[in-house]
Each structure stands twice: as structure tokens, then as C-alpha cells.
Short mmCIF file of C-alpha atoms and ligand atoms in Angstrom, two decimals:
data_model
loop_
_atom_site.label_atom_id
_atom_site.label_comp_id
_atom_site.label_asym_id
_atom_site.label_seq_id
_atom_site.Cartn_x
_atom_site.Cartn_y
_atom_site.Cartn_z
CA UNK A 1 22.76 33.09 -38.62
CA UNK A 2 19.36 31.59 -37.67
CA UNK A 3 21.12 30.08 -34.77
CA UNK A 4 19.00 32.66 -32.17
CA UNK A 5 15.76 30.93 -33.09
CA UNK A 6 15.13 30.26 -29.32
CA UNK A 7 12.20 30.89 -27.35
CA UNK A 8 12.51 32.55 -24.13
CA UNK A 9 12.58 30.37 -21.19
CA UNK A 10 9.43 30.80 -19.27
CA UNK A 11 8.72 30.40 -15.83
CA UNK A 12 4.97 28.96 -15.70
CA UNK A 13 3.40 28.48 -12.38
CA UNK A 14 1.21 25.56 -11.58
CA UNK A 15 -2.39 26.00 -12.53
CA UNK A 16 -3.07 26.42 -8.57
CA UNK A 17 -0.28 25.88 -6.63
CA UNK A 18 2.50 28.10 -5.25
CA UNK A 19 4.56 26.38 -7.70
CA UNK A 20 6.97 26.96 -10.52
CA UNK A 21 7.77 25.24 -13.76
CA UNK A 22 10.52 26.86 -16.15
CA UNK A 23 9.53 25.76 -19.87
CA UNK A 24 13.08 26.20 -21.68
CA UNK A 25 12.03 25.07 -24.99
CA UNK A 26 15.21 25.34 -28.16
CA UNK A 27 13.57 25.23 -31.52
CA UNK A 28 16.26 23.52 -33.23
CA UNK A 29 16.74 20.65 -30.96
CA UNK A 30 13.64 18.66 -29.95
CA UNK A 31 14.93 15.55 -29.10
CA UNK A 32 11.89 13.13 -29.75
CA UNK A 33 13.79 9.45 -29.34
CA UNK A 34 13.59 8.72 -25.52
CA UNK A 35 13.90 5.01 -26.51
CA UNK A 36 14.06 2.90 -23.28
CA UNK A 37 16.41 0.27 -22.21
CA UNK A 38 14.99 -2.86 -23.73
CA UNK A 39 15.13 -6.20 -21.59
CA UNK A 40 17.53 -8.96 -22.93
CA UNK A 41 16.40 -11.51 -24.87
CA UNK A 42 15.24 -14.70 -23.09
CA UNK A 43 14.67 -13.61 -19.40
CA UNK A 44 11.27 -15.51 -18.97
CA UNK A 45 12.65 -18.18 -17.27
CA UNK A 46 13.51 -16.39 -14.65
CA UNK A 47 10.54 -13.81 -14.42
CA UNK A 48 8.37 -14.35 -11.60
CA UNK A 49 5.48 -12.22 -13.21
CA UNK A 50 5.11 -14.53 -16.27
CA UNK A 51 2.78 -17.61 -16.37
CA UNK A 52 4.01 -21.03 -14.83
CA UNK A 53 6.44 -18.74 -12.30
CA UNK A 54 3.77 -18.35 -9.66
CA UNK A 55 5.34 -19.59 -7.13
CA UNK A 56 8.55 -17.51 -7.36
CA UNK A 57 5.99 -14.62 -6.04
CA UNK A 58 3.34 -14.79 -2.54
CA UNK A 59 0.23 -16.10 -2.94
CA UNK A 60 -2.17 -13.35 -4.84
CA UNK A 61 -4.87 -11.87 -3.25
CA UNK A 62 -7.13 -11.70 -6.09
CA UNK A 63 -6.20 -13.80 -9.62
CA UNK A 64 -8.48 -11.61 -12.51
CA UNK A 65 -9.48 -15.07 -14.76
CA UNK A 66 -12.11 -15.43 -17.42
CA UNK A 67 -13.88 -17.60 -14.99
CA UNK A 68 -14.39 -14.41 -12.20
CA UNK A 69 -11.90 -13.22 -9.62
CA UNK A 70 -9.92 -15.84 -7.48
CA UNK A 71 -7.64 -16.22 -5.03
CA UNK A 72 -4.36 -19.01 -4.69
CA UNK A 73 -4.78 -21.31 -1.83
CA UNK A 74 -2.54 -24.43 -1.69
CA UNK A 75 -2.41 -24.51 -5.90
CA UNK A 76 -1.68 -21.34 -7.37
CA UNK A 77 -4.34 -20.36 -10.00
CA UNK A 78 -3.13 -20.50 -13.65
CA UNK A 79 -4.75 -19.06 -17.04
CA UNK A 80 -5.30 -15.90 -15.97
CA UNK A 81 -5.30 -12.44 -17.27
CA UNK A 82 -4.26 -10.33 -14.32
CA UNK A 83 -2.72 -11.15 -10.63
CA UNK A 84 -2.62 -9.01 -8.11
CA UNK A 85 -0.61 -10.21 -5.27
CA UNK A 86 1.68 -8.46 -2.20
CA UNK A 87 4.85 -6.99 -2.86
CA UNK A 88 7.73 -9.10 -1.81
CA UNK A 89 9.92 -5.77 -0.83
CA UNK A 90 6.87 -3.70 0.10
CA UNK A 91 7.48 0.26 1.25
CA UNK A 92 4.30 -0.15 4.02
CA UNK A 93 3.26 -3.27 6.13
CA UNK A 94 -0.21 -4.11 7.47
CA UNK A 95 1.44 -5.10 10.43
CA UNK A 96 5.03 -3.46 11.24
CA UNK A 97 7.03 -3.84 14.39
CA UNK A 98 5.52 -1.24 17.08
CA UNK A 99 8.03 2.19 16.65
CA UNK A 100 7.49 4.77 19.22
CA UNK A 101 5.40 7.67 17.30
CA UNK A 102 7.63 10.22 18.61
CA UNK A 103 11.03 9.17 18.99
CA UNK A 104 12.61 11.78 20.05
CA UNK A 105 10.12 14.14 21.09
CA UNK A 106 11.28 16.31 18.54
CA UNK A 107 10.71 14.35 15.69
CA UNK A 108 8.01 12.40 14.57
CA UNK A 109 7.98 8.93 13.63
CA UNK A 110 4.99 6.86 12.33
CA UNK A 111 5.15 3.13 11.70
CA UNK A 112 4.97 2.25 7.95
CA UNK A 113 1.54 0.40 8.08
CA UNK A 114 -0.21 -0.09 5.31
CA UNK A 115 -0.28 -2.25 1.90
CA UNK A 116 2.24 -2.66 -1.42
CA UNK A 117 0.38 -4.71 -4.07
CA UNK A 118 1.40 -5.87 -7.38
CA UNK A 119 -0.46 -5.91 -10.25
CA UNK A 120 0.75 -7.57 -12.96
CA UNK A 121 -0.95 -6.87 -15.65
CA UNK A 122 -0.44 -8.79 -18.90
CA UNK A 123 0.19 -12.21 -18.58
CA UNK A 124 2.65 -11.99 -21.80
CA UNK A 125 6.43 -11.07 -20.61
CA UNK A 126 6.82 -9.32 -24.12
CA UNK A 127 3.84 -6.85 -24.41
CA UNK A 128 3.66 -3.46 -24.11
CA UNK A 129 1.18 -1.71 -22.58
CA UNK A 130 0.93 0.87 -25.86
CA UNK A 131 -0.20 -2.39 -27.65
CA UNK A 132 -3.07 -3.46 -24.79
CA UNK A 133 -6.39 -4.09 -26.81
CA UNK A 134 -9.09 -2.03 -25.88
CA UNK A 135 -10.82 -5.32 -23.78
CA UNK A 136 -7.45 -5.79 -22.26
CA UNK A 137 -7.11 -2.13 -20.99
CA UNK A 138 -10.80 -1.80 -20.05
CA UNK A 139 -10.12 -4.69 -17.49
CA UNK A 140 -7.00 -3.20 -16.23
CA UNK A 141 -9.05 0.06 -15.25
CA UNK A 142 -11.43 -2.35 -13.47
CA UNK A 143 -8.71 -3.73 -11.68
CA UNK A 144 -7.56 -0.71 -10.57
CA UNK A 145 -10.97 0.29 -9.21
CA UNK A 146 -11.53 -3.11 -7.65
CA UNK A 147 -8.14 -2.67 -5.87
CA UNK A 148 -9.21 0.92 -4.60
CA UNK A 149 -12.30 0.01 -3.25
CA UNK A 150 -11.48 -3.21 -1.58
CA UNK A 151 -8.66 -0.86 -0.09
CA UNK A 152 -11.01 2.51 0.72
CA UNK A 153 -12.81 0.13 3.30
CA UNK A 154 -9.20 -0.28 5.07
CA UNK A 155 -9.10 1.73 8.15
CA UNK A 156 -4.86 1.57 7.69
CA UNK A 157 -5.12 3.84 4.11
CA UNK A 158 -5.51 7.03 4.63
CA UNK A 159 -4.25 7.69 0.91
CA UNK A 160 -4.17 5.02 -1.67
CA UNK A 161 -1.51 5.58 -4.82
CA UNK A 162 -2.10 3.51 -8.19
CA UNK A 163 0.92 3.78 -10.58
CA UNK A 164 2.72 2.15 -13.31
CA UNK A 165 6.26 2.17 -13.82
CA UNK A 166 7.15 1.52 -17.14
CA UNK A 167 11.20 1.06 -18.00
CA UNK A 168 13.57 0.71 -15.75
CA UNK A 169 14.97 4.57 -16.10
CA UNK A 170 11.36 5.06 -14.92
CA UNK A 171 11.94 2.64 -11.62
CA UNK A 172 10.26 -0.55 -12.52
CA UNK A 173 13.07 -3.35 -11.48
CA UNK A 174 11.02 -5.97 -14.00
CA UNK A 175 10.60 -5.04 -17.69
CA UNK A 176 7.30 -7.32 -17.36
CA UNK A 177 4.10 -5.24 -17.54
CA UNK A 178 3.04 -4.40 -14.09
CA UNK A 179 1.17 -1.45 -11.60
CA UNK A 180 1.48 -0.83 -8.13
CA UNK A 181 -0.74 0.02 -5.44
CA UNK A 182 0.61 1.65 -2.24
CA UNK A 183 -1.96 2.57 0.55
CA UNK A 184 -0.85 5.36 2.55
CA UNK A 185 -1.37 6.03 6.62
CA UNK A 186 -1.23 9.33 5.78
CA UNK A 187 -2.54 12.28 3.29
CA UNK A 188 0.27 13.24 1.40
CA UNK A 189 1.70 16.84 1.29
CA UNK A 190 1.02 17.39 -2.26
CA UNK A 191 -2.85 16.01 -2.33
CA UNK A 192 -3.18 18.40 1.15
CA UNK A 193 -1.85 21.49 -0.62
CA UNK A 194 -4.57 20.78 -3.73
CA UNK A 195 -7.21 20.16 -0.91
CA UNK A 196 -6.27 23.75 0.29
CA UNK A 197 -6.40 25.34 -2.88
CA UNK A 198 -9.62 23.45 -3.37
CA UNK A 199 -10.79 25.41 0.07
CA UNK A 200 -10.12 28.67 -1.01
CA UNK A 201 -11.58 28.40 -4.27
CA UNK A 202 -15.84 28.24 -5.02
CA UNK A 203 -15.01 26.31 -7.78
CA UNK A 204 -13.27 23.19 -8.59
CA UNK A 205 -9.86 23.90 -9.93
CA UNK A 206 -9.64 20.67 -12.26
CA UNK A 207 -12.88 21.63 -13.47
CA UNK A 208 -11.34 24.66 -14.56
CA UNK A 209 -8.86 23.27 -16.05
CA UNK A 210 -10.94 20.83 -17.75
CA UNK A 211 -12.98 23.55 -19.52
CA UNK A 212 -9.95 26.03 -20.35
CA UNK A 213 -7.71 23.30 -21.66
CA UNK A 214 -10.21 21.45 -24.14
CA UNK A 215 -10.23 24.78 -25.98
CA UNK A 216 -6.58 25.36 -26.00
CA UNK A 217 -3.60 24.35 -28.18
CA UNK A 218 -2.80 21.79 -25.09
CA UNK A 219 -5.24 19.77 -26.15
CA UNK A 220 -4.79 16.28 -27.57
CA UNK A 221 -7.90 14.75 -27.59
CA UNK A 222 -10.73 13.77 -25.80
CA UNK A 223 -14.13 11.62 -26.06
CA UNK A 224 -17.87 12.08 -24.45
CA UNK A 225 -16.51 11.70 -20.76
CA UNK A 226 -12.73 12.68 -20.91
CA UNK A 227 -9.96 14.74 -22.01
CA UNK A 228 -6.08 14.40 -22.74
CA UNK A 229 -4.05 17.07 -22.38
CA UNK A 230 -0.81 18.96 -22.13
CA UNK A 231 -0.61 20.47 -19.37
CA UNK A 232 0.33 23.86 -19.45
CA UNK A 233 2.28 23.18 -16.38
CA UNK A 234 4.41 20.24 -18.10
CA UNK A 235 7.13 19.24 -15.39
CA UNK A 236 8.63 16.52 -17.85
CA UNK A 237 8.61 16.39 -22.26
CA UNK A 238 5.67 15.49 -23.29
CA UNK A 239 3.96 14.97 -19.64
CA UNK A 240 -0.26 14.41 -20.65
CA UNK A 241 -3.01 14.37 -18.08
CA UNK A 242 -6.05 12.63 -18.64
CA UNK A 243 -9.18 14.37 -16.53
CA UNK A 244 -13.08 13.65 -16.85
CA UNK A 245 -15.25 16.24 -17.62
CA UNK A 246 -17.70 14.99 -15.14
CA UNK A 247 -16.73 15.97 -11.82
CA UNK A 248 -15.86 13.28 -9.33
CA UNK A 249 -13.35 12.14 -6.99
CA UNK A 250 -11.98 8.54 -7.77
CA UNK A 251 -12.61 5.43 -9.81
CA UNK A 252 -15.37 4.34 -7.57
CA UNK A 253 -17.43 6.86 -8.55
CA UNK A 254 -17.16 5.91 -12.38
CA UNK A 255 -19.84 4.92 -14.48
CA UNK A 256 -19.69 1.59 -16.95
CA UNK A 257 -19.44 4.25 -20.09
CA UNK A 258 -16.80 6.39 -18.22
CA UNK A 259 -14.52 3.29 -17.64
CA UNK A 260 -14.83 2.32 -21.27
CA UNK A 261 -14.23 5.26 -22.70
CA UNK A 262 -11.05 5.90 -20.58
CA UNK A 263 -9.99 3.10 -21.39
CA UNK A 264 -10.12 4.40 -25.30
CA UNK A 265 -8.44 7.75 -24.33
CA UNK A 266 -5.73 6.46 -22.33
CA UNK A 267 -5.14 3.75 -25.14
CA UNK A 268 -4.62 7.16 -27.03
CA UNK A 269 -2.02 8.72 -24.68
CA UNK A 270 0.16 5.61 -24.59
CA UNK A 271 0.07 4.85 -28.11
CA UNK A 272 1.24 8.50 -28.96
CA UNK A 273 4.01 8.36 -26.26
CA UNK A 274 5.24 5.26 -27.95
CA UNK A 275 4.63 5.95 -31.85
CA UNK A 276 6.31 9.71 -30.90
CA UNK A 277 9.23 9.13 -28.13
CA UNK A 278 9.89 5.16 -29.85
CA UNK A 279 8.59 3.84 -26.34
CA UNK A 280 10.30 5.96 -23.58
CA UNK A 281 10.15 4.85 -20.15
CA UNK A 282 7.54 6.33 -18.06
CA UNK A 283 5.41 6.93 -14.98
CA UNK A 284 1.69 6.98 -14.75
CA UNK A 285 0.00 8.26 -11.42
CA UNK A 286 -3.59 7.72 -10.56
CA UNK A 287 -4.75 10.80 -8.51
CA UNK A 288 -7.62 10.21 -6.48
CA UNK A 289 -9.55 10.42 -3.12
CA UNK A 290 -12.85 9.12 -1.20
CA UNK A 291 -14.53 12.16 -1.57
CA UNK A 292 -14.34 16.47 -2.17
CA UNK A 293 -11.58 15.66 -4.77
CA UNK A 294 -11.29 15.81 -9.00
CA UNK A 295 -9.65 12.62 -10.10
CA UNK A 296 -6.82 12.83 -12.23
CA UNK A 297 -4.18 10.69 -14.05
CA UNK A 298 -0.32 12.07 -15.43
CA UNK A 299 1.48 10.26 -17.14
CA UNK A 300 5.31 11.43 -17.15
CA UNK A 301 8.06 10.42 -19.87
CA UNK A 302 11.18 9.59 -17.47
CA UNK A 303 13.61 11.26 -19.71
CA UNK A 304 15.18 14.09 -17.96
CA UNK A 305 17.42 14.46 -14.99
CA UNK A 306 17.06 15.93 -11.74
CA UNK A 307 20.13 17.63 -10.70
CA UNK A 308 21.36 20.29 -8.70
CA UNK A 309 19.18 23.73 -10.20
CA UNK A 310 15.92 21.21 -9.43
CA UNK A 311 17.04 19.51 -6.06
CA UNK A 312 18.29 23.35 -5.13
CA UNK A 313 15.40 24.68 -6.16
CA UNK A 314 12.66 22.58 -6.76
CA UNK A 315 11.70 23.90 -10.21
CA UNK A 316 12.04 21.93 -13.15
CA UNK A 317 13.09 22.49 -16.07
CA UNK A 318 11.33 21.37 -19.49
CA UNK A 319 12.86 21.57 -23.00
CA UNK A 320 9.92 20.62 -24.84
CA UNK A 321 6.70 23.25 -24.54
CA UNK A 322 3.36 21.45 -23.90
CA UNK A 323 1.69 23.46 -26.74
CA UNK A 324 4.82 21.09 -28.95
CA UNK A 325 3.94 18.38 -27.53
CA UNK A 326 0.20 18.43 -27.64
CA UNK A 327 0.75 19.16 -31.53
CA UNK A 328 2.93 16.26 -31.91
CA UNK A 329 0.04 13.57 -30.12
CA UNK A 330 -2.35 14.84 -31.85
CA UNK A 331 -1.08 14.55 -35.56
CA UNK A 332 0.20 10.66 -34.45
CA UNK A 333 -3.90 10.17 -33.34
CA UNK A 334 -4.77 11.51 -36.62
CA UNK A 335 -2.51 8.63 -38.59
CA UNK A 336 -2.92 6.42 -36.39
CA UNK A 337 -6.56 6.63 -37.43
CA UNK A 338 -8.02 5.18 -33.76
CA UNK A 339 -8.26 8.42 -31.99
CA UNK A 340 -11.56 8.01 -29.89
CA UNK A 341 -12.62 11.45 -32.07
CA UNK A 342 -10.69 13.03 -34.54
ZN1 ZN B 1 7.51 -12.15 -17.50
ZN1 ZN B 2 -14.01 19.19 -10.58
#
């Protein structure tokens, strides 16, 4: 019997973090369909991201048309191409009801100020982001760098998250294309604990990973300015993280060439999620700060379950190995014949 043709779990720790990842990859069974749940048939109507359902939303803040970047007023602004406007349930206010900071004395209590965005970002209910031309995703990435920088200047956003929720099994309540921006009055504990690795290290530690990965079997592609990778601490099946080999901290800081050419590369990633997995839900996470920071973007398959070994423990556990996966997105570039380089 053949049956024992199982590699042996290993327990990989994070590239710099006190952290642990166990990859438990079974030869036999690599489960590659992490189809999502599709929306039914017919729900336009009622969508209040599609065109002509404006005003089931608030007014935007900035409408991306091909006549420049406007704003609604009395009339909400139609024909456009992206709309950015606050979230109706939003997780942070610009202006909340005053809390006492410490409520207790004990415990500590800030007020959730800040700013939830929207960012809807096809006006067509039906498309998928995988299918985004290379114009359309090249203006999404200036979106997201308008939104950061209006938002850096904001005295309130200490942190500012960028992420796309893609399926509902990955948390987006509307199967219409859309990102969300969060702004933060606080650093959170994860970006603080790679700031303190960063401190105790002469070098940058992304940098390091940049130049170790693009010469390892994680790697599954890359152009002039950026690579796509593996990681080789893969939390989730088929997890990629797209890094530029330039070092800098956030979209602000990226050049006209850079933007275009991530654009390309993450065009890449999503199109070999969805011609591999058959268009899994996911999560894509912008990484990024002001300053004394390597910019970075992961984009996670939602497909497996946190239960009680990861909530007890806070390790996860992958079935597919990284050095699988990469293999897998690289041979769909390579027929899919538009990888940036092949
Ligand atoms: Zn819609
Ligand atoms: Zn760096």
C-alpha cells in the first residue's frame, strides 16, 4: 500500500516573528476546487453598489469618472468607474460619542474614531476582479493610493488598512466588487511586533525575504519592480504575497512604472487563484505605513476553518505546502500566456 505517501507535518516559523505555522500537507488529497458561493441570479435591483442605485448608499466622497475625480452634492454623479463613499455600518467614526478612556481604571477603553470607506470598484455587478483589464486594475491601485494619502494627512489614523473581501465565506456581505479602507487610532499589534523585529535587525526583513524567495521554489513570478510569492510561511492554501524589490514603505512612495507593473503582477496572482481554486473566496490585505516600513500585500484563499487546535493555540494549520502551490501558479501563468515574464 502506497497509502503512507504523506509528508511530515512541519512546524515552520514565521520568517521573523515568534510565530508558528504547521504545514500538514497529504499527497494524495490536494483539494484544488474552493469554488465560492455564487450570488443568485438577478439581485441588481436591489444592489446599492451598481449604477442607477446611488442613492440607496451616502453621498461618496470622491466619484473616480473619466472626466477626473468628483464628489455627489445634491445629484449623485453617474458614469463612473469607481465610488468611494462612507460605510453605512462603519467599525470607526470620525466623530463617536465621548467614552471615558479608562473606564474602569483597570481597563482601557478608546473611542472608535476614525474612518470606514467603501470602494466599489467595478461599476458592473457581474465582474470579477480576476477578469479586471489591466487599465481597470491600474486605476484601482491609484485609488487605493489616493485614498491613503488623502487619509495619511488625518491626524485620527494612526494606521490605515486597505482590503478586499472577495465571497461571502471571505466576509464581504455584497457579492458586488468592492475594497475597504479602515483608518485606525491606533498601531496595530501585529504591524508593532514587525516594527520590533525591524529594530533589532540592520537589515530590512522583507528585503530579505524579497531576495531569498525570488530564488526559491516559492516563487511564482515577478516583473522589473515586484515579486509574487509563496510564502514559506503560508497560513492559508495557496496564500501569495506580492512585495517590491525596491524598498519602501507604502503606496505613496510608488513610482508611475511601479504602479503599472503591480498592477500586471497582481493581475497574475488573481487570475491563478481563480483559473487554479475555480474562483475561491478570498482576502487581500494591503500592508503599509508612513514611513521605516516594507510594503506588502497577502492575499489569502478563505477556505479553511479556524477551530479549536488554532483558537487554542494560535497556529494554523495548512494542507497545501507553499512550494505546491507556487508550482501550481506558476504552470497556470505559463498557459495562460500573460504572465508579466515567463
Ligand atoms: Zn451591483
Ligand atoms: Zn525592505
Amino acid at each position: 500500500m502506497m497509502s503512507g505517501m504523506q509528508t511530515m507535518p512541519e512546524l515552520r516559523r514565521h520568517y521573523f516573528l515568534d510565530e508558528y505555522c504547521i504545514i500538514a500537507a497529504e499527497r494524495g488529497r490536494r483539494p484544488t476546487n474552493f469554488r465560492r458561493d455564487e450570488a443568485k441570479p438577478g439581485d441588481e435591483a436591489a444592489c446599492p453598489f451598481c449604477p442607477g442605485n446611488e442613492g440607496m448608499t451616502p453621498p461618496s466622497d470622491a466619484v473616480y469618472a473619466g472626466r477626473g475625480v468628483l464628489s455627489d452634492g445634491a445629484e449623485r454623479v453617474s458614469g463612473w468607474q469607481m465610488r468611494v463613499f462612507p460605510n453605512a455600518f462603519p467599525a470607526m467614526v470620525s466623530s463617536p460619542e465621548p467614552v471615558n478612556r479608562v473606564v474602569t481604571g483597570e481597563w482601557t477603553a478608546l473611542p472608535g474614531q476614525g474612518y470606514h470607506e467603501v470602494i466599489v470598484d467595478s461599476p458592473r455587478h457581474r465582474e470579477n476582479p480576476a477578469d479586471f483589464s489591466q487599465e481597470h486594475m491600474e486605476r484601482l491601485i491609484r485609488v487605493y493610493r489616493d485614498r491613503y494619502l488623502h487619509y495619511s494627512e488625518s491626524s485620527l489614523a494612526k494606521y490605515i488598512s486597505i482590503f478586499k473581501n472577495w465571497g461571502r465565506e471571505a466576509g464581504a456581505s455584497f457579492s458586488h466588487s468592492h475594497s475597504q479602507l479602515i483608518t485606525l487610532p491606533i498601531i496595530p499589534p501585529q504591524i508593532k511586533m514587525e516594527l520590533d523585529a525591524f529594530r533589532r535587525t540592520s537589515f530590512c526583513p522583507f528585503c530579505n525575504i524579497v531576495e531569498k524567495e525570488a530564488g526559491s521554489s516559492r516563487l511564482v513570478g515577478e516583473d522589473d519592480d515586484w515579486i509574487l510569492i509563496a510564502p514559506f510561511y503560508s497560513l492559508v492554501p495557496f496564500e501569495t504575497w506580492i512585495l517590491p524589490k525596491r524598498h519602501f514603505s507604502s503606496l505613496g512612495e510608488m513610482s508611475d512604472a511601479e504602479s503599472r507593473s503591480l498592477a500586471a503582477l497582481l493581475m497574475q496572482a488573481l487570475r491563478g487563484m481563480k483559473s487554479v481554486l475555480n474562483d475561491p473566496p478570498y482576502n487581500l490585505m494591503i500592508f503599509q505605513l508612513p514611513s521605516g516600513y516594507h510594503l506588502n500585500i497577502r492575499i489569502q484563499p478563505a477556505v479553511s476553518r479556524i477551530a479549536g487546535f488554532e483558537k487554542g493555540t494560535g497556529i494554523r494549520i495548512n494542507s497545501i505546502a507553499p512550494e505546491y502551490a507556487a508550482a501550481k501558479l506558476s504552470e497556470s501563468a505559463k498557459s495562460d500566456g500573460r504572465s508579466p515574464k515567463s
